[in-house]
Amino acid sequence: MQDISRRNMLIGAGSAALAASGGVTGAAAQQFPSQNFLVVCAFPPGSGADIPVRYFAEELRKKSGRTTIVENRVGAAGNIAAEYVVRAKPDGYTMLIHAGSSTAANFHLFKKPPINPAKELQVVTTLNQQPFMVVVSVNSPYKTFKELTAAMLKKGEKASYAQSNTTGKVMGELYKVATGIKALEIPYRTTADSLNDFASGAVDYGMMDPISSMANTAAGRWRMLAVSTERRMNAVPDLPTMTEEGVPGVELFGWFAVMVPAATPRPVVDQLNTWFREIVATPETKEFLTKFGGDPWSSTPEQGQAQLLKDQQDWERYVKAAKIEPQ
């Protein structure tokens, strides 16, 4: 009896400590939302990837009836924003809208990652799928991905390619491993920094994100040859996959998601999930996402969390295959 009483006292003390530390009660979850939202963005204000974050923040405002503030916390490849959300009160009012794929990748790209995404974040829902694209200058003689591959094999070590982020780097290395191409990787801080080298022919091809690929193709600077996904994307249905063009094993895609601290109460997660899935299902959102080269893709919290864990495991292999030294 003494052991039972002592255990009950400990449980009571733990509950009191949780309440004192700002833990969310069942009553608070039932009243959700009772305050404004903070959406954390890992990209600079006005940047290409900042636009979809603000779009979904505005749509959340309409659904919830609460003011939604976007705060840009830039740096460390998204780690600063992700860590800020992990350390926030787990009440559903502070969330990260970011590439879940990049968030998972960072766990293996840093020697001392500040968070373990699969354990410390909860995916509310996924929002879209985005391929990476193989691109060439509009003045390039290569009209198809097969032509590019054949030409790069002949060019040997004189071949070169551009990339401006980690997924592009991994995609480029997997392409080289699959084909035997010896192209030199030329990293750029931003996509814009690579434009002159594409125009002059200093680089033969690029492994680029969908936003910059679509924008520069529309502007008449680039030509897209293939996508990195397993299947063709509805946003660019005429663009073949790398597998279709004879290069299997390169199956990478980015995906945006809404994420909250792992301890966020399930009723709150479910309410957010319902709102965001309704947002993704609208024709307006589908049209918006298509402009950025992505397909709408919403999930349950369980499905989203499983994708985050899978990506976190897959990126360990990708980092090794691409011979990336953690920072």
Short mmCIF file of C-alpha atoms in Angstrom, two decimals, residues 18-324:
data_model
loop_
_atom_site.label_atom_id
_atom_site.label_comp_id
_atom_site.label_asym_id
_atom_site.label_seq_id
_atom_site.Cartn_x
_atom_site.Cartn_y
_atom_site.Cartn_z
CA LEU A 18 3.50 19.60 -16.35
CA ALA A 19 0.79 22.14 -15.65
CA ALA A 20 3.29 24.55 -14.14
CA SER A 21 5.60 24.22 -17.14
CA GLY A 22 2.86 25.24 -19.54
CA GLY A 23 1.64 21.80 -20.62
CA VAL A 24 -1.61 21.87 -22.60
CA THR A 25 -4.64 20.51 -20.79
CA GLY A 26 -7.58 18.70 -22.34
CA ALA A 27 -9.75 21.75 -21.72
CA ALA A 28 -7.31 24.00 -23.55
CA ALA A 29 -7.29 21.61 -26.49
CA GLN A 30 -11.11 21.70 -26.59
CA GLN A 31 -11.05 25.51 -26.74
CA PHE A 32 -8.59 25.50 -29.66
CA PRO A 33 -8.02 27.95 -31.24
CA SER A 34 -8.20 30.61 -28.55
CA GLN A 35 -5.22 32.71 -29.68
CA ASN A 36 -3.29 33.74 -32.78
CA PHE A 37 -0.94 31.50 -34.76
CA LEU A 38 2.78 31.88 -35.45
CA VAL A 39 4.00 30.23 -38.65
CA VAL A 40 7.78 29.90 -38.78
CA CYS A 41 9.46 30.09 -42.20
CA ALA A 42 13.06 28.99 -42.76
CA PHE A 43 13.49 31.12 -45.89
CA PRO A 44 14.17 34.84 -46.37
CA PRO A 45 11.15 37.14 -46.81
CA GLY A 46 10.16 37.45 -50.45
CA SER A 47 12.16 34.42 -51.58
CA GLY A 48 10.61 31.78 -53.81
CA ALA A 49 10.05 29.30 -51.00
CA ASP A 50 8.69 32.02 -48.70
CA ILE A 51 5.71 32.47 -51.02
CA PRO A 52 4.01 29.08 -50.38
CA VAL A 53 4.55 29.45 -46.62
CA ARG A 54 2.70 32.76 -46.66
CA TYR A 55 -0.01 31.32 -48.90
CA PHE A 56 -0.81 28.56 -46.43
CA ALA A 57 -0.55 30.94 -43.48
CA GLU A 58 -3.17 33.18 -45.06
CA GLU A 59 -5.43 30.23 -45.80
CA LEU A 60 -5.10 29.11 -42.17
CA ARG A 61 -6.20 32.58 -41.08
CA LYS A 62 -9.34 32.24 -43.17
CA LYS A 63 -10.12 28.75 -41.84
CA SER A 64 -9.43 29.42 -38.18
CA GLY A 65 -10.60 33.01 -37.89
CA ARG A 66 -7.39 33.83 -36.02
CA THR A 67 -4.58 36.19 -36.99
CA THR A 68 -1.65 34.26 -38.44
CA ILE A 69 1.81 35.81 -38.28
CA VAL A 70 4.71 34.58 -40.42
CA GLU A 71 8.14 34.86 -38.83
CA ASN A 72 11.26 34.22 -40.93
CA ARG A 73 14.02 32.48 -39.00
CA VAL A 74 16.73 31.90 -41.58
CA GLY A 75 19.98 29.98 -41.27
CA ALA A 76 21.73 26.64 -40.79
CA ALA A 77 19.84 25.06 -43.71
CA GLY A 78 16.54 25.36 -41.87
CA ASN A 79 17.81 24.10 -38.50
CA ILE A 80 17.28 27.45 -36.77
CA ALA A 81 13.60 27.51 -37.71
CA ALA A 82 13.05 23.84 -36.87
CA GLU A 83 14.75 24.10 -33.48
CA TYR A 84 12.72 27.20 -32.62
CA VAL A 85 9.48 25.28 -33.22
CA VAL A 86 10.68 22.21 -31.31
CA ARG A 87 11.43 24.40 -28.28
CA ALA A 88 8.09 26.24 -28.51
CA LYS A 89 5.13 25.49 -26.25
CA PRO A 90 3.43 22.36 -27.68
CA ASP A 91 -0.01 23.88 -28.01
CA GLY A 92 -0.45 24.02 -31.79
CA TYR A 93 -0.08 27.79 -32.05
CA THR A 94 3.53 27.70 -33.24
CA MET A 95 4.18 25.65 -36.35
CA LEU A 96 6.81 25.13 -39.02
CA ILE A 97 5.79 25.09 -42.68
CA HIS A 98 8.85 23.79 -44.43
CA ALA A 99 10.26 21.03 -46.61
CA GLY A 100 9.92 17.89 -44.53
CA SER A 101 12.47 16.24 -46.80
CA SER A 102 15.08 18.90 -45.97
CA THR A 103 14.24 18.77 -42.28
CA ALA A 104 14.86 15.01 -42.30
CA ALA A 105 18.05 15.35 -44.36
CA ASN A 106 19.59 17.81 -41.91
CA PHE A 107 19.85 15.10 -39.27
CA HIS A 108 22.63 13.54 -41.37
CA LEU A 109 24.11 16.71 -42.85
CA PHE A 110 25.37 18.11 -39.55
CA LYS A 111 27.82 16.51 -37.14
CA LYS A 112 25.80 17.79 -34.20
CA PRO A 113 22.21 18.27 -35.39
CA PRO A 114 20.26 20.42 -32.93
CA ILE A 115 17.15 18.24 -33.13
CA ASN A 116 16.05 14.74 -34.06
CA PRO A 117 13.15 15.60 -36.43
CA ALA A 118 11.39 12.22 -36.37
CA LYS A 119 11.30 12.27 -32.56
CA GLU A 120 10.87 15.96 -31.74
CA LEU A 121 8.49 17.11 -34.47
CA GLN A 122 5.00 15.91 -35.33
CA VAL A 123 3.84 16.20 -38.93
CA VAL A 124 0.32 17.62 -39.01
CA THR A 125 -0.03 16.92 -42.72
CA THR A 126 1.98 16.97 -45.90
CA LEU A 127 1.09 19.67 -48.43
CA ASN A 128 2.71 18.77 -51.74
CA GLN A 129 5.29 16.76 -53.62
CA GLN A 130 7.94 18.50 -55.69
CA PRO A 131 10.44 16.93 -58.06
CA PHE A 132 13.92 18.23 -58.75
CA MET A 133 14.67 18.84 -62.41
CA VAL A 134 17.56 18.20 -64.74
CA VAL A 135 17.97 21.43 -66.66
CA VAL A 136 20.17 22.85 -69.41
CA SER A 137 20.51 26.27 -70.96
CA VAL A 138 17.90 27.06 -73.59
CA ASN A 139 20.87 27.42 -75.97
CA SER A 140 22.18 23.94 -75.17
CA PRO A 141 22.29 21.42 -78.04
CA TYR A 142 20.78 18.73 -75.79
CA LYS A 143 17.05 18.40 -76.32
CA THR A 144 16.47 15.21 -74.30
CA PHE A 145 17.89 13.66 -71.16
CA LYS A 146 19.21 10.70 -73.16
CA GLU A 147 21.14 13.08 -75.43
CA LEU A 148 22.61 14.81 -72.38
CA THR A 149 23.72 11.53 -70.81
CA ALA A 150 25.37 10.31 -74.01
CA ALA A 151 27.18 13.62 -74.50
CA MET A 152 28.41 13.81 -70.88
CA LEU A 153 29.82 10.28 -71.09
CA LYS A 154 31.85 11.34 -74.13
CA LYS A 155 32.94 14.58 -72.50
CA GLY A 156 34.40 12.77 -69.50
CA GLU A 157 36.06 14.95 -66.86
CA LYS A 158 35.48 18.08 -68.92
CA ALA A 159 31.75 17.89 -68.18
CA SER A 160 30.30 20.00 -65.37
CA TYR A 161 27.01 20.55 -63.60
CA ALA A 162 25.47 23.13 -61.30
CA GLN A 163 23.65 22.69 -57.99
CA SER A 164 22.59 25.13 -55.31
CA ASN A 165 21.33 22.89 -52.49
CA THR A 166 21.84 19.52 -50.89
CA THR A 167 19.16 17.64 -52.80
CA GLY A 168 20.67 18.83 -56.08
CA LYS A 169 24.10 17.68 -54.91
CA VAL A 170 22.81 14.22 -54.00
CA MET A 171 20.84 13.97 -57.24
CA GLY A 172 23.96 14.87 -59.22
CA GLU A 173 26.08 12.26 -57.46
CA LEU A 174 23.47 9.51 -57.87
CA TYR A 175 23.27 10.35 -61.57
CA LYS A 176 27.03 10.02 -61.89
CA VAL A 177 27.08 6.71 -60.00
CA ALA A 178 24.27 5.29 -62.15
CA THR A 179 25.83 6.30 -65.48
CA GLY A 180 29.59 6.51 -64.96
CA ILE A 181 29.61 10.20 -65.88
CA LYS A 182 32.64 12.11 -64.50
CA ALA A 183 31.14 15.60 -64.44
CA LEU A 184 32.62 18.19 -62.10
CA GLU A 185 30.17 19.51 -59.52
CA ILE A 186 30.00 23.31 -59.31
CA PRO A 187 28.11 24.45 -56.19
CA TYR A 188 26.38 27.84 -56.07
CA ARG A 189 25.13 29.69 -53.02
CA THR A 190 21.85 30.46 -54.78
CA THR A 191 20.26 29.54 -58.09
CA ALA A 192 20.59 33.15 -59.26
CA ASP A 193 24.38 32.89 -58.90
CA SER A 194 24.44 30.16 -61.56
CA LEU A 195 22.54 32.01 -64.29
CA ASN A 196 25.55 33.59 -65.98
CA ASP A 197 27.41 30.28 -66.16
CA PHE A 198 24.39 28.60 -67.72
CA ALA A 199 24.08 31.39 -70.27
CA SER A 200 27.78 31.28 -71.18
CA GLY A 201 27.93 27.50 -71.39
CA ALA A 202 30.38 27.24 -68.50
CA VAL A 203 28.21 24.47 -67.02
CA ASP A 204 26.64 21.71 -69.10
CA TYR A 205 23.60 20.98 -66.98
CA GLY A 206 22.07 21.54 -63.57
CA MET A 207 20.20 19.62 -60.86
CA MET A 208 17.77 22.29 -59.70
CA ASP A 209 14.74 22.79 -57.47
CA PRO A 210 11.30 23.03 -59.12
CA ILE A 211 10.62 26.68 -58.27
CA SER A 212 13.76 27.98 -59.97
CA SER A 213 13.46 25.42 -62.78
CA MET A 214 9.91 26.45 -63.66
CA ALA A 215 10.68 30.16 -63.33
CA ASN A 216 13.81 30.11 -65.48
CA THR A 217 12.16 27.90 -68.08
CA ALA A 218 9.21 30.29 -68.27
CA ALA A 219 11.66 33.18 -68.59
CA GLY A 220 13.29 31.51 -71.60
CA ARG A 221 16.64 30.80 -69.89
CA TRP A 222 16.50 27.04 -69.28
CA ARG A 223 15.13 23.85 -70.75
CA MET A 224 13.89 21.10 -68.42
CA LEU A 225 14.80 17.55 -69.48
CA ALA A 226 13.68 15.18 -66.71
CA VAL A 227 12.35 14.93 -63.17
CA SER A 228 13.86 13.09 -60.22
CA THR A 229 10.67 11.40 -59.02
CA GLU A 230 9.58 7.78 -59.39
CA ARG A 231 6.55 8.76 -61.47
CA ARG A 232 5.70 11.70 -63.70
CA MET A 233 4.29 14.74 -61.94
CA ASN A 234 0.86 16.13 -62.82
CA ALA A 235 2.34 19.64 -62.69
CA VAL A 236 4.71 18.81 -65.57
CA PRO A 237 3.15 15.71 -67.19
CA ASP A 238 5.21 15.94 -70.39
CA LEU A 239 8.50 15.79 -68.51
CA PRO A 240 9.86 12.21 -68.30
CA THR A 241 11.43 10.70 -65.22
CA MET A 242 15.13 9.93 -65.15
CA THR A 243 14.21 6.23 -64.88
CA GLU A 244 12.16 6.45 -68.08
CA GLU A 245 15.18 7.95 -69.80
CA GLY A 246 17.42 5.04 -68.87
CA VAL A 247 18.85 6.12 -65.48
CA PRO A 248 17.21 4.07 -62.72
CA GLY A 249 17.86 4.55 -59.02
CA VAL A 250 17.44 8.34 -58.86
CA GLU A 251 14.14 8.82 -57.07
CA LEU A 252 14.19 12.01 -55.02
CA PHE A 253 11.35 14.36 -54.25
CA GLY A 254 10.84 17.24 -51.92
CA TRP A 255 7.68 17.72 -49.90
CA PHE A 256 6.36 20.55 -47.81
CA ALA A 257 4.57 19.87 -44.55
CA VAL A 258 3.07 21.51 -41.51
CA MET A 259 4.99 20.46 -38.37
CA VAL A 260 4.48 21.15 -34.66
CA PRO A 261 6.30 20.08 -31.47
CA ALA A 262 5.94 16.35 -30.85
CA ALA A 263 4.08 16.83 -27.54
CA THR A 264 1.23 18.77 -29.15
CA PRO A 265 -2.12 17.23 -28.04
CA ARG A 266 -3.70 14.94 -30.59
CA PRO A 267 -7.05 16.82 -30.72
CA VAL A 268 -5.14 19.97 -31.69
CA VAL A 269 -3.11 18.10 -34.34
CA ASP A 270 -6.34 16.64 -35.73
CA GLN A 271 -8.01 20.05 -35.99
CA LEU A 272 -5.02 21.52 -37.81
CA ASN A 273 -4.92 18.46 -40.06
CA THR A 274 -8.58 18.96 -41.00
CA TRP A 275 -8.06 22.62 -41.87
CA PHE A 276 -4.93 22.11 -43.94
CA ARG A 277 -6.33 19.10 -45.81
CA GLU A 278 -9.38 21.18 -46.72
CA ILE A 279 -7.05 23.93 -47.93
CA VAL A 280 -5.00 21.54 -50.08
CA ALA A 281 -8.18 20.13 -51.62
CA THR A 282 -9.33 23.45 -53.10
CA PRO A 283 -8.93 24.17 -56.84
CA GLU A 284 -7.18 27.44 -55.92
CA THR A 285 -4.48 25.63 -53.94
CA LYS A 286 -4.01 23.02 -56.66
CA GLU A 287 -3.49 25.79 -59.21
CA PHE A 288 -1.10 27.60 -56.85
CA LEU A 289 1.03 24.49 -56.21
CA THR A 290 1.13 23.58 -59.89
CA LYS A 291 2.76 26.93 -60.67
CA PHE A 292 5.67 25.84 -58.48
CA GLY A 293 6.05 22.46 -60.20
CA GLY A 294 4.42 20.46 -57.40
CA ASP A 295 1.42 18.22 -56.97
CA PRO A 296 -0.99 18.58 -54.03
CA TRP A 297 -0.38 15.85 -51.46
CA SER A 298 -2.12 15.75 -48.10
CA SER A 299 -1.81 13.05 -45.47
CA THR A 300 -2.92 11.95 -42.05
CA PRO A 301 -0.55 12.75 -39.17
CA GLU A 302 0.52 9.09 -39.11
CA GLN A 303 1.28 9.02 -42.83
CA GLY A 304 3.20 12.29 -42.63
CA GLN A 305 5.22 11.12 -39.65
CA ALA A 306 6.04 7.85 -41.42
CA GLN A 307 7.30 9.82 -44.43
CA LEU A 308 9.48 11.99 -42.19
CA LEU A 309 11.01 8.90 -40.57
CA LYS A 310 11.54 7.21 -43.95
CA ASP A 311 13.28 10.28 -45.35
CA GLN A 312 15.45 10.55 -42.26
CA GLN A 313 16.56 6.95 -42.78
CA ASP A 314 16.96 7.31 -46.57
CA TRP A 315 19.10 10.42 -46.27
CA GLU A 316 21.69 8.55 -44.26
CA ARG A 317 22.21 6.43 -47.38
CA TYR A 318 22.07 9.41 -49.74
CA VAL A 319 24.71 11.32 -47.79
CA LYS A 320 27.05 8.34 -47.93
CA ALA A 321 26.41 7.78 -51.65
CA ALA A 322 27.10 11.44 -52.41
CA LYS A 323 30.21 11.44 -50.18
CA ILE A 324 28.94 14.49 -48.28
#
